[in-house]
Coordinates of C-alpha atoms and ligand atoms in Angstrom, one line a residue:
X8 CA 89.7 97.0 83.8
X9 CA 90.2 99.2 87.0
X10 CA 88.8 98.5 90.5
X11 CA 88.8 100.9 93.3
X12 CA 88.5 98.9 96.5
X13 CA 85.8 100.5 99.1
X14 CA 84.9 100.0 102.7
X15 CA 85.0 96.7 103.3
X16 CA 83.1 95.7 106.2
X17 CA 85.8 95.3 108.8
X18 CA 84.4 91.3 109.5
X19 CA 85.2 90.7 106.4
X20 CA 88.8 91.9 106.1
X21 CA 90.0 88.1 106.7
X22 CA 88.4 86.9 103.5
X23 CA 90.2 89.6 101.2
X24 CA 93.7 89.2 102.6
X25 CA 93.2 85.0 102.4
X26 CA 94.5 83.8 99.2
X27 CA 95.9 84.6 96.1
X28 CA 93.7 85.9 93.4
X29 CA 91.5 83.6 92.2
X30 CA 92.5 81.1 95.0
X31 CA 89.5 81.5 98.0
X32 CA 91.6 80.1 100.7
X33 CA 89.9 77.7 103.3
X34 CA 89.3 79.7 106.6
X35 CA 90.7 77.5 109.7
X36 CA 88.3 75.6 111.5
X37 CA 86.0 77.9 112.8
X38 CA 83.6 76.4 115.2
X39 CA 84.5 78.5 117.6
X40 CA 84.8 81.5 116.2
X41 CA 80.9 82.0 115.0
X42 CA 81.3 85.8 115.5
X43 CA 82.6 85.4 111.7
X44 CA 78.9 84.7 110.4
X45 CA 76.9 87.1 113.1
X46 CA 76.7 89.7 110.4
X47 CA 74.2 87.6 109.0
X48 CA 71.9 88.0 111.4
X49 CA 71.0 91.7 110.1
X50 CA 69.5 90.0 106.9
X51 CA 67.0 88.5 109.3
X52 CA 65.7 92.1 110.7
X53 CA 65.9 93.4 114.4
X54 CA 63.7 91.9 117.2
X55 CA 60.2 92.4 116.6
X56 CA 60.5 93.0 113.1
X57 CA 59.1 91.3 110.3
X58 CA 61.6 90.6 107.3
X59 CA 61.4 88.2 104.7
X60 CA 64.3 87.2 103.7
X61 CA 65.0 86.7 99.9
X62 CA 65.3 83.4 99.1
X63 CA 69.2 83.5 96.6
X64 CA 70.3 85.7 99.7
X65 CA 69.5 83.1 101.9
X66 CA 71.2 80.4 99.8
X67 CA 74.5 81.8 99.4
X68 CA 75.0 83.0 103.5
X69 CA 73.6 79.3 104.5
X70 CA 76.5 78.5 101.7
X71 CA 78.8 80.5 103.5
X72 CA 78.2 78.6 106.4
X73 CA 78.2 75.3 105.2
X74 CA 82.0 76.5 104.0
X75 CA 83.1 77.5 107.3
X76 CA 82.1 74.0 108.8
X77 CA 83.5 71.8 106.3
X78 CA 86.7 74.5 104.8
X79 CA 88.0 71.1 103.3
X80 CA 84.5 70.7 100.9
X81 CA 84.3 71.6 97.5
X82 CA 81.2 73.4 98.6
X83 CA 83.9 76.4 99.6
X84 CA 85.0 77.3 97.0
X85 CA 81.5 77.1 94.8
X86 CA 80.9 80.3 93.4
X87 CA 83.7 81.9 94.8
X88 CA 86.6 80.7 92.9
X89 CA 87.3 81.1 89.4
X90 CA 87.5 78.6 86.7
X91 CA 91.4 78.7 85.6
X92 CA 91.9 79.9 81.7
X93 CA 88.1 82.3 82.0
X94 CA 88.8 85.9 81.3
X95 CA 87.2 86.6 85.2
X96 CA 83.7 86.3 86.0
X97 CA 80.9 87.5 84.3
X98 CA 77.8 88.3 85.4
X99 CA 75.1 86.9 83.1
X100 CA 71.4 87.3 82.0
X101 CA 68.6 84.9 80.6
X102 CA 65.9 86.7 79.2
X103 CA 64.0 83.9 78.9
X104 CA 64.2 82.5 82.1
X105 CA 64.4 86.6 82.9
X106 CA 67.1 85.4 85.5
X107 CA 70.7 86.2 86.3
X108 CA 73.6 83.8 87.0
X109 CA 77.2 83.6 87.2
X110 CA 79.9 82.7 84.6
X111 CA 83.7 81.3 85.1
X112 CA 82.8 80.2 88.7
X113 CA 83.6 76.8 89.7
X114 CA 80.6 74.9 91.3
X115 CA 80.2 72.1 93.7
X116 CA 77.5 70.5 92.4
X117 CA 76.8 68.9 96.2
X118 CA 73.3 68.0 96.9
X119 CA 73.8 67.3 100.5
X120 CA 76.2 70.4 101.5
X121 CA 75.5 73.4 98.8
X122 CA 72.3 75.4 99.7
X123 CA 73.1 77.1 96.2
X124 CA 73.8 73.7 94.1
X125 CA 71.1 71.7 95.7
X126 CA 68.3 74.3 94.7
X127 CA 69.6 74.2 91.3
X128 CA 69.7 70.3 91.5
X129 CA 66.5 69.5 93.0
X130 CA 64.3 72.1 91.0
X131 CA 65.2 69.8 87.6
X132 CA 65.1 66.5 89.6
X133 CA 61.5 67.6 90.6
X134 CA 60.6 68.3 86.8
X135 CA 61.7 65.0 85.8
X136 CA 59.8 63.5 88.7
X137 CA 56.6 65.3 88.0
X138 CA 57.0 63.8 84.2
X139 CA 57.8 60.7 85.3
X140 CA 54.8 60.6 87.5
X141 CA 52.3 62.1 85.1
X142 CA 53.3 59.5 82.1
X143 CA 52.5 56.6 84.3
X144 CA 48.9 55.1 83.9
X145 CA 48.7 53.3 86.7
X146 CA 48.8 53.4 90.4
X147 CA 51.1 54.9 92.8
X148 CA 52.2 53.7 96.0
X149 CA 54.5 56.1 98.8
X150 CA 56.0 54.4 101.3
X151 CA 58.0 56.1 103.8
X152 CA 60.4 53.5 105.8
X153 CA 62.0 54.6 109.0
X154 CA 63.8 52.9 111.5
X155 CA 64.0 53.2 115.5
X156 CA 66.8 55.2 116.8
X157 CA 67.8 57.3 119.6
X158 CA 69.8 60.4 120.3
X159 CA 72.8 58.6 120.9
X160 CA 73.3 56.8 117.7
X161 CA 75.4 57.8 114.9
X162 CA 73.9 58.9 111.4
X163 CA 76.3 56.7 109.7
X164 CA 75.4 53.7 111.1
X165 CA 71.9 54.7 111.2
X166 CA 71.8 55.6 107.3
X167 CA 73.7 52.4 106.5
X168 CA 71.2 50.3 108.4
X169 CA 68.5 52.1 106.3
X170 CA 69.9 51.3 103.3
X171 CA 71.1 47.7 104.2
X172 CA 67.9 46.7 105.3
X173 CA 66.2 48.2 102.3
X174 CA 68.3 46.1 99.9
X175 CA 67.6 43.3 101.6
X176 CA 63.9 44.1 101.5
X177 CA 64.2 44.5 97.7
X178 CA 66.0 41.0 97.2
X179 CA 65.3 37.6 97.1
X180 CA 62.5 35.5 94.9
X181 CA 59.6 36.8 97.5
X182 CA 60.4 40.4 96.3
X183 CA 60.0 39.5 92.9
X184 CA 56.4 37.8 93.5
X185 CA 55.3 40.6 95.2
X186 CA 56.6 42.7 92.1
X187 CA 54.6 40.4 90.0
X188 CA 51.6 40.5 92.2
X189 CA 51.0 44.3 92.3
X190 CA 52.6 44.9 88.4
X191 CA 55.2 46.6 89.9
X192 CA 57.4 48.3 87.0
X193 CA 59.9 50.1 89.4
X194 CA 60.2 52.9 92.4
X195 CA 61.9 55.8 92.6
X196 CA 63.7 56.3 96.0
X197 CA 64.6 59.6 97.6
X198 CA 66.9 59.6 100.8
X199 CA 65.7 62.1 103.6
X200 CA 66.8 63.2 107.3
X201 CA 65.6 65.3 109.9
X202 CA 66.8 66.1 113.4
X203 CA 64.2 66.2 116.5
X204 CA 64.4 64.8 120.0
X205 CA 65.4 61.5 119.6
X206 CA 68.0 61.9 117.1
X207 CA 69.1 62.0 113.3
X208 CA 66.2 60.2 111.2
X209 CA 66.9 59.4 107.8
X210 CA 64.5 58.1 106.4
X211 CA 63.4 56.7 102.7
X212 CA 60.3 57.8 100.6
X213 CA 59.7 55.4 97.8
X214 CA 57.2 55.8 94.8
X215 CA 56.1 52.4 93.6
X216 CA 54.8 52.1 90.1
X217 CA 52.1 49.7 90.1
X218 CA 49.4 48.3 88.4
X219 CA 45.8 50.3 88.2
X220 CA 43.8 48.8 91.1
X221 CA 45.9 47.2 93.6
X222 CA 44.7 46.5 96.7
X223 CA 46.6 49.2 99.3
X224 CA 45.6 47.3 102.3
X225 CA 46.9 43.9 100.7
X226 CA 49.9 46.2 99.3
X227 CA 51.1 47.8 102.9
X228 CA 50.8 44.3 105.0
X229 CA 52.8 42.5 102.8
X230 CA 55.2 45.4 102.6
X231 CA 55.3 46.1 106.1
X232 CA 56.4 42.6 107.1
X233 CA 59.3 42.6 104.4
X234 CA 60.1 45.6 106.0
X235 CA 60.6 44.9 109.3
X236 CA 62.1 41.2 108.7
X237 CA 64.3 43.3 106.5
X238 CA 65.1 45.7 109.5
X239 CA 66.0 43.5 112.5
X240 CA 68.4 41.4 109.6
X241 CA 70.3 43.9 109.9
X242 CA 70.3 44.1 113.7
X243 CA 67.5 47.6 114.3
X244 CA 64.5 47.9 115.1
X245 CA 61.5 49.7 113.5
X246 CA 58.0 49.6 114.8
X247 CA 55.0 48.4 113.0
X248 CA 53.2 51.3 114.0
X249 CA 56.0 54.0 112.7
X250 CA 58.1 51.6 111.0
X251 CA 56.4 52.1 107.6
X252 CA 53.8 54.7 106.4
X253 CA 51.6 54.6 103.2
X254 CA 49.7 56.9 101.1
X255 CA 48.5 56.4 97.6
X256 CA 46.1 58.5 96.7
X257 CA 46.8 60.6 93.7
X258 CA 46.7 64.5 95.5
X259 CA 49.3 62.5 98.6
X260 CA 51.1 61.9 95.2
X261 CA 51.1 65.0 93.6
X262 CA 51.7 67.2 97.3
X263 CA 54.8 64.9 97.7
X264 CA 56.1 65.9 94.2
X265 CA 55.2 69.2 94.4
X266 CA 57.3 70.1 97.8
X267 CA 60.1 67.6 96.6
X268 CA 63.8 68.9 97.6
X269 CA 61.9 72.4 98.1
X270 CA 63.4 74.3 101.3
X271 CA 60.8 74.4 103.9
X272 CA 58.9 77.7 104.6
X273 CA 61.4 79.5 107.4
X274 CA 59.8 80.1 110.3
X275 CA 61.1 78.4 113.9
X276 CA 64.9 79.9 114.0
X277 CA 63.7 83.1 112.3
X278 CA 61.7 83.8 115.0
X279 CA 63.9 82.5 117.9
X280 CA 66.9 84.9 116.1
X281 CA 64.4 87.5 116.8
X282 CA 64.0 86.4 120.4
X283 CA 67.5 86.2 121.0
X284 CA 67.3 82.5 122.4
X285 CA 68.2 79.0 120.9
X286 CA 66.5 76.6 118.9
X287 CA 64.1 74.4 120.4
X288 CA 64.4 70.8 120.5
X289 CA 60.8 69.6 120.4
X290 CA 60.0 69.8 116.2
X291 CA 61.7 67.8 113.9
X292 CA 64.0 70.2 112.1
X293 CA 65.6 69.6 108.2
X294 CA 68.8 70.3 107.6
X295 CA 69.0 73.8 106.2
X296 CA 67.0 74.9 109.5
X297 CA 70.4 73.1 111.2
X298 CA 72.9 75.2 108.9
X299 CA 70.6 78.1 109.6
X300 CA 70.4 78.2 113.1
X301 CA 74.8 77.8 113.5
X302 CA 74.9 80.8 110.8
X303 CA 72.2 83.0 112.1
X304 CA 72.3 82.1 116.1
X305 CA 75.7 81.1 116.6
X306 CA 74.2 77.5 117.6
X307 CA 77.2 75.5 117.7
X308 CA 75.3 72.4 118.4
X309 CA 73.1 72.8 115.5
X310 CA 76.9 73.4 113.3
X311 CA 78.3 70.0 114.7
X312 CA 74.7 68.6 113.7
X313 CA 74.9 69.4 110.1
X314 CA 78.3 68.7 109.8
X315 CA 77.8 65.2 110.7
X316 CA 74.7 64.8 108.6
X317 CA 77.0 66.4 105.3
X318 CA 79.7 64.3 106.1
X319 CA 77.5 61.4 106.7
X320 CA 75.5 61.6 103.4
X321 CA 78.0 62.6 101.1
X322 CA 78.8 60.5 98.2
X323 CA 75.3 59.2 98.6
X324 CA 72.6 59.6 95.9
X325 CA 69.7 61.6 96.8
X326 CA 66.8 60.4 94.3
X327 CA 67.1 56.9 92.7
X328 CA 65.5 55.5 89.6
X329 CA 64.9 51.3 89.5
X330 CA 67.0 50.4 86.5
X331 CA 64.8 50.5 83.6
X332 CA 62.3 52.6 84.7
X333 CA 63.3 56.0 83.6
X334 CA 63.0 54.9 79.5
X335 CA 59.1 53.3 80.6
X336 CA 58.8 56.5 82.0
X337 CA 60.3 58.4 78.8
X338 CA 62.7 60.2 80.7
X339 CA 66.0 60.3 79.4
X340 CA 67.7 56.8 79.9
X341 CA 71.1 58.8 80.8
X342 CA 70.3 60.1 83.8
X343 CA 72.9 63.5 84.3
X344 CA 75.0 63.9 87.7
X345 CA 74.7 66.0 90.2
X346 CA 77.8 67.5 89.0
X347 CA 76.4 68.1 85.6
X348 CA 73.0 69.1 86.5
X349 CA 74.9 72.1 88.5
X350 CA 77.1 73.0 85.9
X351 CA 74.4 73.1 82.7
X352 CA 75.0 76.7 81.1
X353 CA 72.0 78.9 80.4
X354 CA 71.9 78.9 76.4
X355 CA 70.7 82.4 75.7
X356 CA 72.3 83.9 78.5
X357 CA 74.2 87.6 77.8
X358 CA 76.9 89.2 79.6
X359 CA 76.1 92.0 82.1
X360 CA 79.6 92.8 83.1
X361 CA 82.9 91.0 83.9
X362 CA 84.5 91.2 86.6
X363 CA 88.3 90.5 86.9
X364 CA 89.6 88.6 89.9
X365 CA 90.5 91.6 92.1
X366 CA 87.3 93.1 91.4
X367 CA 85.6 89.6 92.1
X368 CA 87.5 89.2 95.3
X369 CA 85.7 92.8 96.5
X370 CA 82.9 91.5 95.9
X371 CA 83.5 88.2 97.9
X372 CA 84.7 90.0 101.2
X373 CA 81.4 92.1 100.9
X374 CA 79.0 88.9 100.7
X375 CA 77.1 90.8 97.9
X376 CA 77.2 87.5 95.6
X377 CA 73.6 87.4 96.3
X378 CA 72.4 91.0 95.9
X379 CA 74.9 91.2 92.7
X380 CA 72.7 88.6 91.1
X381 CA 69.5 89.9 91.9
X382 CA 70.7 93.5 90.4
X383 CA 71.2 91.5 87.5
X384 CA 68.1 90.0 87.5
X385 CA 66.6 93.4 85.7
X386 CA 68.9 92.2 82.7
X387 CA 69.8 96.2 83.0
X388 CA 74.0 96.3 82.2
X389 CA 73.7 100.0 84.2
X390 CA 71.6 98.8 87.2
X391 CA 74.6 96.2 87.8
X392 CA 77.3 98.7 86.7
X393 CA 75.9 101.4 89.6
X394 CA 75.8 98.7 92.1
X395 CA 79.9 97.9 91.2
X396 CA 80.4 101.3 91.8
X397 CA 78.3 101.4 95.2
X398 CA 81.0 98.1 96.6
X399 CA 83.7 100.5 95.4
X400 CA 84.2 98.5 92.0
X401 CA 84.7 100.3 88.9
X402 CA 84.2 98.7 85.5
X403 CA 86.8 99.6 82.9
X404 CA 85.6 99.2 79.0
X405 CA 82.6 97.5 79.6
X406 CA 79.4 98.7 77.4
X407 CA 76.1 98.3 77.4
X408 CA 76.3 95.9 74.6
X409 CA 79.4 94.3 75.4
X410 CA 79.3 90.3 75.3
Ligands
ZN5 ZN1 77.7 74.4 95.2

């Protein structure tokens, strides 16, 4: 298979000489140097115009910056480096799901720190959540549970408090009567965090699966004082105005599920890297909007933000199931990892192209993962073969039918 390599963009010249074949080599820390991600700010338009950008392009340059922050992560080298022993990288088609994806490429399978795994992740986590849900015939419950905390605390601390004081809200014989009380079968318990004036806040959303016809006023008093007992035993605060927040009415429900581990709508740093100027500080702002404002607007504040939230959350589990409840719910009992999730291979998938490693790597230093894919997404062998050719990559012996 031959490869012609073409004009490379001259930003990208560091990222083809790094590394052997095959081997993406970590970049040095680069917080300083954000001049290494400012070509993304073309995808966004110039001032004053309007451009949407597509959503997998999106994913992999917030990816790209999520690797320049944390060159250490696994989340580096996802979808960049090849699995050893694969014949190169292929470039693959569902007709069913009439999508393209990418074959022989390791993956991270991090929910906190991949842009590109965590959609993946979250889109089957909120399947199973909508099912789970839907087969219950009983009540509801949401409860959101926040803490107090200020600009100068630490997530760590902060999301350990969290989840300290939530255990000990969920122990103890006076737990297990108010269980009985309400027919409580189990929660589900998704971990959350924003960034706004006064700080990180991570914060806990938990479904309670309850008997038809509890009283919600009854429900939220008793819960609220568990909580914040719960809270100052573990030496914080939270209010009992903000410290706990409840809804329960089946469309609160179903809008929760519905926009569960979806990426918000851009807006806010879209429009300020139109305007040139930095990201406000008023809103609350999630975590991609972070990564997004260090790739797009060079905001090294907003970098050193997200790198302590990633660090801070990794290792911890994003969406958790009460023991038990998943077979009541007639999900499958076995729930699959991250990891797995990430990695499941598309069964009727067909082969585009493959690419060897050299031809890979031209790819790579063009950041055309993204457009590559969505080529592909016609499932057309040629469309995909031209657009090789236009990155100066020539496929050698491939065919139309080739598999
Ligand atoms: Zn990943």
């Amino acid at each position: 298979m031959g490869f012609v390599v073409g004009d490379l963009h001259p930003l990208d010249a560091g990222s083809v000489s790094s590394g052997s074949p095959g081997s993406v080599a970590a970049p040095a820390a680069t917080l300083g140097t954000l001049g290494t991600l400012a070509r993304f700010a073309s995808a966004y338009g110039m001032p004053g115009q309007t451009v949407a950008i597509q959503p997998r392009v999106r994913r992999f340059m917030l990816q790209a910056g999520a690797r320049d922050l944390l060159p250490n992560e696994r989340v580096g080298v996802c979808l960049r480096r090849s699995i050893p022993g694969t014949p190169g990288v292929s470039v693959l088609y569902s007709p069913k799901q009439k999508a393209a994806h990418y074959g022989g490429l390791m993956v991270c399978g991090s929910v906190w720190m991949c842009p590109v795994c965590s959609a993946k992740i979250s889109e089957r986590r909120r399947e199973e959540l909508a099912a789970a849900v839907a087969a219950w015939g009983g009540q509801i419950i949401m409860a959101t549970f926040t803490l107090q905390h200020t600009v100068a605390d630490a997530l760590v601390s902060l999301l350990d408090g969290l989840q300290e004081a939530m255990r000990k809200m969920r122990s103890g014989r006076a737990w297990m009567t108010f269980q009985e009380q309400h027919g409580m079968v189990g929660s589900v318990r998704a971990l959350e965090n924003t960034d706004g004036v006064n700080g990180f806040h991570p914060h806990q959303h938990v479904l309670f699966f309850v008997a038809g016809g509890v009283d919600v006023d009854v429900f939220t008093q008793q819960l609220r004082d568990r909580w914040l007992a719960s809270v100052a035993k573990v030496g914080r605060y939270a209010s009992p105005r903000w410290g706990l927040n409840v809804k329960a009415t089946t469309a609160d429900i179903a809008a929760y599920v519905a926009k569960w581990g979806k990426e918000p709508k851009w807006t806010a740093a879209h429009e300020l890297a139109k305007a040139g100027s930095k990201r406000g500080r008023g809103d609350h702002s999630s975590m991609s909007e972070l990564l997004e404002s260090f790739v797009v607007l060079g905001d090294v504040e907003a970098g050193q933000r997200w790198r302590e939230y990633a660090q801070a959350f990794k290792g911890r589990k994003q969406l958790f199931y009460s023991p038990g409840l998943r077979a009541l719910l007639g999900l499958i009992a076995e729930e699959k990892t991250d990891e797995e999730v990430a990695a499941e291979a598309v069964e009727d998938a067909v082969v585009l192209a493959v690419l060897d490693l050299a031809a890979w790597r031209v790819v790579l230093a063009n950041d055309a993962r993204a457009e590559l894919l969505n080529v592909a997404s016609s499932g057309d062998p040629a469309q995909v073969r031209s657009f090789l050719l236009r990155l100066g990559v020539e496929l050698g012996g491939i065919s139309d039918d080739s598999s």
